[in-house]
Amino acid sequence: MTQVISVVQEKGGAGKSTLLIAIASLMVADGAKVAVIDTDPQHTLSDWAKKESTDVDWAVEEDDERLIPTLRALKKSEPAYDAIFVDTAGFKSAMAVYAINASGLVLIPSKATETDAKGAIKTFRHVTSVADSMDKDIPAYVVMMDVDPATNITAATLESLDDLKIPRLKAMCAHRTGFKEMMSTGRGPEGSAKRSAQTVLAEMQMGGLIDFYGGKDGKA
Ligand SMILES: Nc1ncnc2c1ncn2[C@@H]1O[C@H](COP(=O)(O)OP(=O)(O)O)[C@@H](O)[C@H]1O
Ligand SMILES: [Mg+2]
């Protein structure tokens, strides 16, 4: 079964496209068949994918009412995709509701700032309410991005999330130039950025969040 994974956060610049590109690329390197869909008019994801340096299939879909048909068509591909990632714009949108609704996992990136944390909290509640309205259980996790772990602002941001019991991964994508370089290389993260992203992927693997690695519906 193809797993749809959306990256959603109503605050812009929180690291949605960066997280998606890093995780999708690492999965491709692990042998997964992956497609990515860019629904954000800013086109960060498709600008990266256009470089075709990574073996990932990609599509642009800016019409919210076409997202579900586009996903349905991609899910019929042979051989099947292991994962389809959906990138969304940094504001609340009908597109994000469709993306959340179609997803088996939602990732909510947040940098270590108060505005990002507030956006992450609102986004988590939004995901919960969309899932609830559809009578679905859609796991959603905050993933910290661009982090300097030893700083007070990071500690304060984590505390604000943990106080409200917002689910988050313990692993984080550290502040690394390698994440920025992905945009010019068209590849996945390298060097210390890669190692940092791998800790995030490993936690998702161990938590059974990603079907490709033998999640709850996985084949492994
Ligand atoms: N871990 C990181 N290390 C360094 N820069 C990062 C990291 N995560 C995100 N960024 C930078 O933050 C900016 C916004 O990230 P982006 O993924 O485009 O956010 P969004 O898609 O949510 O708008 C980009 O310049 C990106 O390179
Ligand atoms: Mg983006």
Short mmCIF file of C-alpha atoms and ligand atoms in Angstrom, two decimals:
data_model
loop_
_atom_site.label_atom_id
_atom_site.label_comp_id
_atom_site.label_asym_id
_atom_site.label_seq_id
_atom_site.Cartn_x
_atom_site.Cartn_y
_atom_site.Cartn_z
CA MET A 1 0.00 0.00 0.00
CA THR A 2 1.20 3.46 -0.84
CA GLN A 3 1.55 5.72 2.18
CA VAL A 4 0.71 9.39 1.75
CA ILE A 5 2.77 11.68 3.98
CA SER A 6 1.92 15.39 4.12
CA VAL A 7 4.07 18.16 5.45
CA VAL A 8 1.89 20.91 6.87
CA GLN A 9 2.50 24.02 8.96
CA GLU A 10 0.46 27.18 8.66
CA LYS A 11 3.46 29.37 9.46
CA GLY A 12 5.66 29.86 6.37
CA GLY A 13 9.41 29.25 6.39
CA ALA A 14 9.27 26.61 9.14
CA GLY A 15 11.13 24.03 7.06
CA LYS A 16 8.35 22.10 5.31
CA SER A 17 10.03 21.74 1.94
CA THR A 18 13.43 21.14 3.56
CA LEU A 19 12.12 18.33 5.75
CA LEU A 20 10.19 16.74 2.90
CA ILE A 21 13.16 16.81 0.51
CA ALA A 22 15.52 15.40 3.15
CA ILE A 23 13.27 12.53 4.23
CA ALA A 24 12.09 11.66 0.71
CA SER A 25 15.70 11.58 -0.52
CA LEU A 26 16.88 9.34 2.31
CA MET A 27 14.01 6.94 1.60
CA VAL A 28 14.93 6.84 -2.09
CA ALA A 29 18.52 6.05 -1.09
CA ASP A 30 17.13 3.18 0.99
CA GLY A 31 15.45 1.78 -2.13
CA ALA A 32 11.94 3.19 -1.72
CA LYS A 33 9.92 4.25 -4.74
CA VAL A 34 8.86 7.78 -3.92
CA ALA A 35 6.79 10.53 -5.55
CA VAL A 36 6.47 14.10 -4.33
CA ILE A 37 3.65 16.53 -5.06
CA ASP A 38 4.17 20.27 -4.80
CA THR A 39 0.96 22.14 -3.98
CA ASP A 40 2.69 25.35 -2.87
CA PRO A 41 2.60 28.25 -5.37
CA GLN A 42 6.14 29.09 -4.20
CA HIS A 43 7.35 25.92 -5.97
CA THR A 44 10.30 25.22 -3.66
CA LEU A 45 9.81 21.47 -3.92
CA SER A 46 9.29 21.33 -7.67
CA ASP A 47 12.26 23.66 -8.26
CA TRP A 48 14.35 21.11 -6.38
CA ALA A 49 12.79 18.10 -8.11
CA LYS A 50 13.22 19.64 -11.60
CA LYS A 51 16.95 19.23 -11.24
CA GLU A 52 16.28 15.49 -11.43
CA SER A 53 19.43 14.61 -9.50
CA THR A 54 17.49 12.19 -7.32
CA ASP A 55 15.36 9.27 -8.40
CA VAL A 56 12.10 10.77 -7.24
CA ASP A 57 9.00 11.28 -9.39
CA TRP A 58 7.31 14.60 -8.96
CA ALA A 59 4.18 16.52 -9.83
CA VAL A 60 2.74 19.96 -9.28
CA GLU A 61 -0.89 20.25 -8.23
CA GLU A 62 -2.17 23.70 -7.35
CA ASP A 63 -5.87 23.02 -7.74
CA ASP A 64 -7.12 21.84 -4.35
CA GLU A 65 -10.03 20.00 -5.92
CA ARG A 66 -7.60 18.02 -8.10
CA LEU A 67 -5.34 16.80 -5.28
CA ILE A 68 -7.34 13.68 -4.44
CA PRO A 69 -7.71 12.60 -8.11
CA THR A 70 -3.97 13.24 -8.63
CA LEU A 71 -3.14 11.10 -5.60
CA ARG A 72 -5.54 8.40 -6.74
CA ALA A 73 -3.87 8.26 -10.17
CA LEU A 74 -0.39 8.08 -8.63
CA LYS A 75 -1.51 5.30 -6.29
CA LYS A 76 -2.42 3.20 -9.32
CA SER A 77 1.16 3.32 -10.66
CA GLU A 78 2.92 0.02 -11.26
CA PRO A 79 5.15 -0.78 -9.50
CA ALA A 80 3.43 0.93 -6.62
CA TYR A 81 4.94 3.90 -4.84
CA ASP A 82 6.04 3.16 -1.30
CA ALA A 83 5.39 6.77 -0.34
CA ILE A 84 3.89 9.91 -1.85
CA PHE A 85 4.86 13.14 -0.09
CA VAL A 86 2.67 16.24 -0.33
CA ASP A 87 4.20 19.65 0.31
CA THR A 88 1.81 22.45 1.25
CA ALA A 89 1.87 26.23 1.47
CA GLY A 90 2.55 28.09 4.71
CA PHE A 91 -1.01 29.17 5.37
CA LYS A 92 -4.30 27.56 6.26
CA SER A 93 -5.91 26.33 3.06
CA ALA A 94 -8.46 23.98 1.58
CA MET A 95 -5.46 22.30 -0.07
CA ALA A 96 -3.98 21.48 3.33
CA VAL A 97 -7.30 20.00 4.47
CA TYR A 98 -7.39 17.72 1.43
CA ALA A 99 -3.75 16.77 1.97
CA ILE A 100 -4.27 16.01 5.66
CA ASN A 101 -7.36 13.99 4.92
CA ALA A 102 -5.53 11.85 2.34
CA SER A 103 -2.56 11.21 4.63
CA GLY A 104 -1.47 8.32 6.81
CA LEU A 105 1.08 10.56 8.48
CA VAL A 106 1.39 14.33 8.88
CA LEU A 107 4.69 16.01 9.69
CA ILE A 108 4.62 19.51 11.17
CA PRO A 109 8.02 21.22 11.01
CA SER A 110 8.87 24.00 13.43
CA LYS A 111 11.95 26.09 13.92
CA ALA A 112 12.90 27.06 17.45
CA THR A 113 10.97 30.32 17.53
CA GLU A 114 7.83 31.31 19.35
CA THR A 115 5.91 32.05 16.14
CA ASP A 116 6.85 28.69 14.63
CA ALA A 117 5.85 26.87 17.81
CA LYS A 118 2.51 28.70 17.85
CA GLY A 119 2.01 27.77 14.21
CA ALA A 120 2.90 24.15 14.99
CA ILE A 121 0.42 24.02 17.87
CA LYS A 122 -2.35 25.51 15.74
CA THR A 123 -1.49 23.18 12.88
CA PHE A 124 -1.55 20.13 15.16
CA ARG A 125 -5.00 21.12 16.41
CA HIS A 126 -6.13 21.69 12.85
CA VAL A 127 -4.93 18.21 11.82
CA THR A 128 -6.70 16.71 14.83
CA SER A 129 -9.93 18.44 13.92
CA VAL A 130 -9.75 17.41 10.25
CA ALA A 131 -9.07 13.81 11.32
CA ASP A 132 -11.89 13.96 13.82
CA SER A 133 -14.35 15.34 11.28
CA MET A 134 -13.52 12.43 9.01
CA ASP A 135 -13.61 9.89 11.86
CA LYS A 136 -9.99 9.03 11.14
CA ASP A 137 -6.90 8.56 13.22
CA ILE A 138 -4.14 10.51 11.47
CA PRO A 139 -0.84 10.51 13.35
CA ALA A 140 0.81 13.94 13.36
CA TYR A 141 4.20 14.88 14.78
CA VAL A 142 6.09 18.11 15.13
CA VAL A 143 9.65 17.91 13.79
CA MET A 144 12.08 20.56 14.97
CA MET A 145 14.06 22.17 12.15
CA ASP A 146 17.15 24.38 11.90
CA VAL A 147 17.87 23.81 15.55
CA ASP A 148 20.84 24.70 17.73
CA PRO A 149 20.14 22.11 20.43
CA ALA A 150 22.03 23.71 23.31
CA THR A 151 20.28 27.09 23.25
CA ASN A 152 17.68 28.53 25.61
CA ILE A 153 15.29 29.33 22.75
CA THR A 154 15.31 25.66 21.71
CA ALA A 155 14.61 24.57 25.29
CA ALA A 156 11.78 27.12 25.58
CA THR A 157 10.25 26.04 22.27
CA LEU A 158 10.34 22.36 23.24
CA GLU A 159 8.81 23.20 26.60
CA SER A 160 5.94 25.11 25.02
CA LEU A 161 5.13 22.08 22.85
CA ASP A 162 5.59 19.52 25.62
CA ASP A 163 3.48 21.51 28.09
CA LEU A 164 0.55 21.16 25.69
CA LYS A 165 1.41 17.49 25.02
CA ILE A 166 1.85 18.15 21.32
CA PRO A 167 3.42 14.96 19.88
CA ARG A 168 6.90 15.61 18.55
CA LEU A 169 9.91 13.65 17.46
CA LYS A 170 12.85 13.79 19.83
CA ALA A 171 15.23 13.73 16.90
CA MET A 172 15.66 17.10 15.16
CA CYS A 173 17.17 18.51 11.99
CA ALA A 174 20.04 20.63 13.27
CA HIS A 175 21.04 23.96 11.73
CA ARG A 176 23.25 22.77 8.87
CA THR A 177 24.27 24.38 5.59
CA GLY A 178 23.86 20.98 3.94
CA PHE A 179 20.07 21.42 4.14
CA LYS A 180 20.30 24.66 2.15
CA GLU A 181 22.66 23.10 -0.37
CA MET A 182 20.00 20.56 -1.37
CA MET A 183 18.23 23.34 -3.28
CA SER A 184 21.19 23.95 -5.57
CA THR A 185 22.34 20.34 -5.94
CA GLY A 186 18.88 18.84 -6.45
CA ARG A 187 20.07 15.97 -4.27
CA GLY A 188 19.33 14.90 -0.73
CA PRO A 189 21.26 16.11 2.31
CA GLU A 190 24.95 15.33 2.55
CA GLY A 191 27.56 15.34 5.30
CA SER A 192 26.38 16.43 8.74
CA ALA A 193 22.95 17.48 7.40
CA LYS A 194 22.47 13.92 6.20
CA ARG A 195 23.44 12.49 9.58
CA SER A 196 21.03 14.85 11.28
CA ALA A 197 18.14 13.99 8.94
CA GLN A 198 18.93 10.29 9.41
CA THR A 199 18.25 10.58 13.15
CA VAL A 200 14.78 11.93 12.32
CA LEU A 201 14.10 9.16 9.81
CA ALA A 202 15.41 6.53 12.25
CA GLU A 203 13.03 7.69 14.96
CA MET A 204 10.12 7.48 12.52
CA GLN A 205 11.28 3.99 11.49
CA MET A 206 11.52 2.78 15.05
CA GLY A 207 8.14 4.28 15.87
CA GLY A 208 6.58 2.34 12.98
CA LEU A 209 5.45 5.59 11.36
CA ILE A 210 6.67 4.76 7.87
CA ASP A 211 5.10 1.79 6.13
CA PHE A 212 8.11 1.26 3.84
CA TYR A 213 10.22 0.26 6.84
CA GLY A 214 7.57 -2.07 8.19
CA GLY A 215 5.16 0.31 9.85
CA LYS A 216 1.84 -1.00 11.05
CA ASP A 217 0.65 -1.78 7.49
CA GLY A 218 4.13 -2.34 6.10
CA LYS A 219 5.48 -5.31 4.25
CA ALA A 220 8.90 -5.65 5.91
N1 LIG B 1 17.91 22.29 9.38
C1 LIG B 1 18.12 23.41 8.67
N2 LIG B 1 19.37 23.95 8.58
C2 LIG B 1 19.57 25.09 7.88
N3 LIG B 1 18.61 25.77 7.23
C3 LIG B 1 17.36 25.29 7.28
C4 LIG B 1 17.04 24.08 7.99
N4 LIG B 1 15.71 23.85 7.86
C5 LIG B 1 15.22 24.85 7.10
N5 LIG B 1 16.19 25.72 6.76
C6 LIG B 1 16.07 26.93 5.94
O1 LIG B 1 14.91 27.66 6.32
C7 LIG B 1 14.34 28.29 5.17
C8 LIG B 1 12.86 27.89 5.09
O2 LIG B 1 12.78 26.51 4.87
P1 LIG B 1 11.68 25.90 3.90
O3 LIG B 1 11.88 24.42 3.93
O4 LIG B 1 11.70 26.55 2.57
O5 LIG B 1 10.35 26.29 4.70
P2 LIG B 1 8.82 26.17 4.25
O6 LIG B 1 8.75 25.14 3.16
O7 LIG B 1 8.10 25.75 5.49
O8 LIG B 1 8.39 27.53 3.80
C9 LIG B 1 15.15 27.84 3.98
O9 LIG B 1 16.08 28.84 3.66
C10 LIG B 1 15.87 26.60 4.47
O10 LIG B 1 17.11 26.41 3.84
MG MG B 2 8.02 25.23 1.27
#
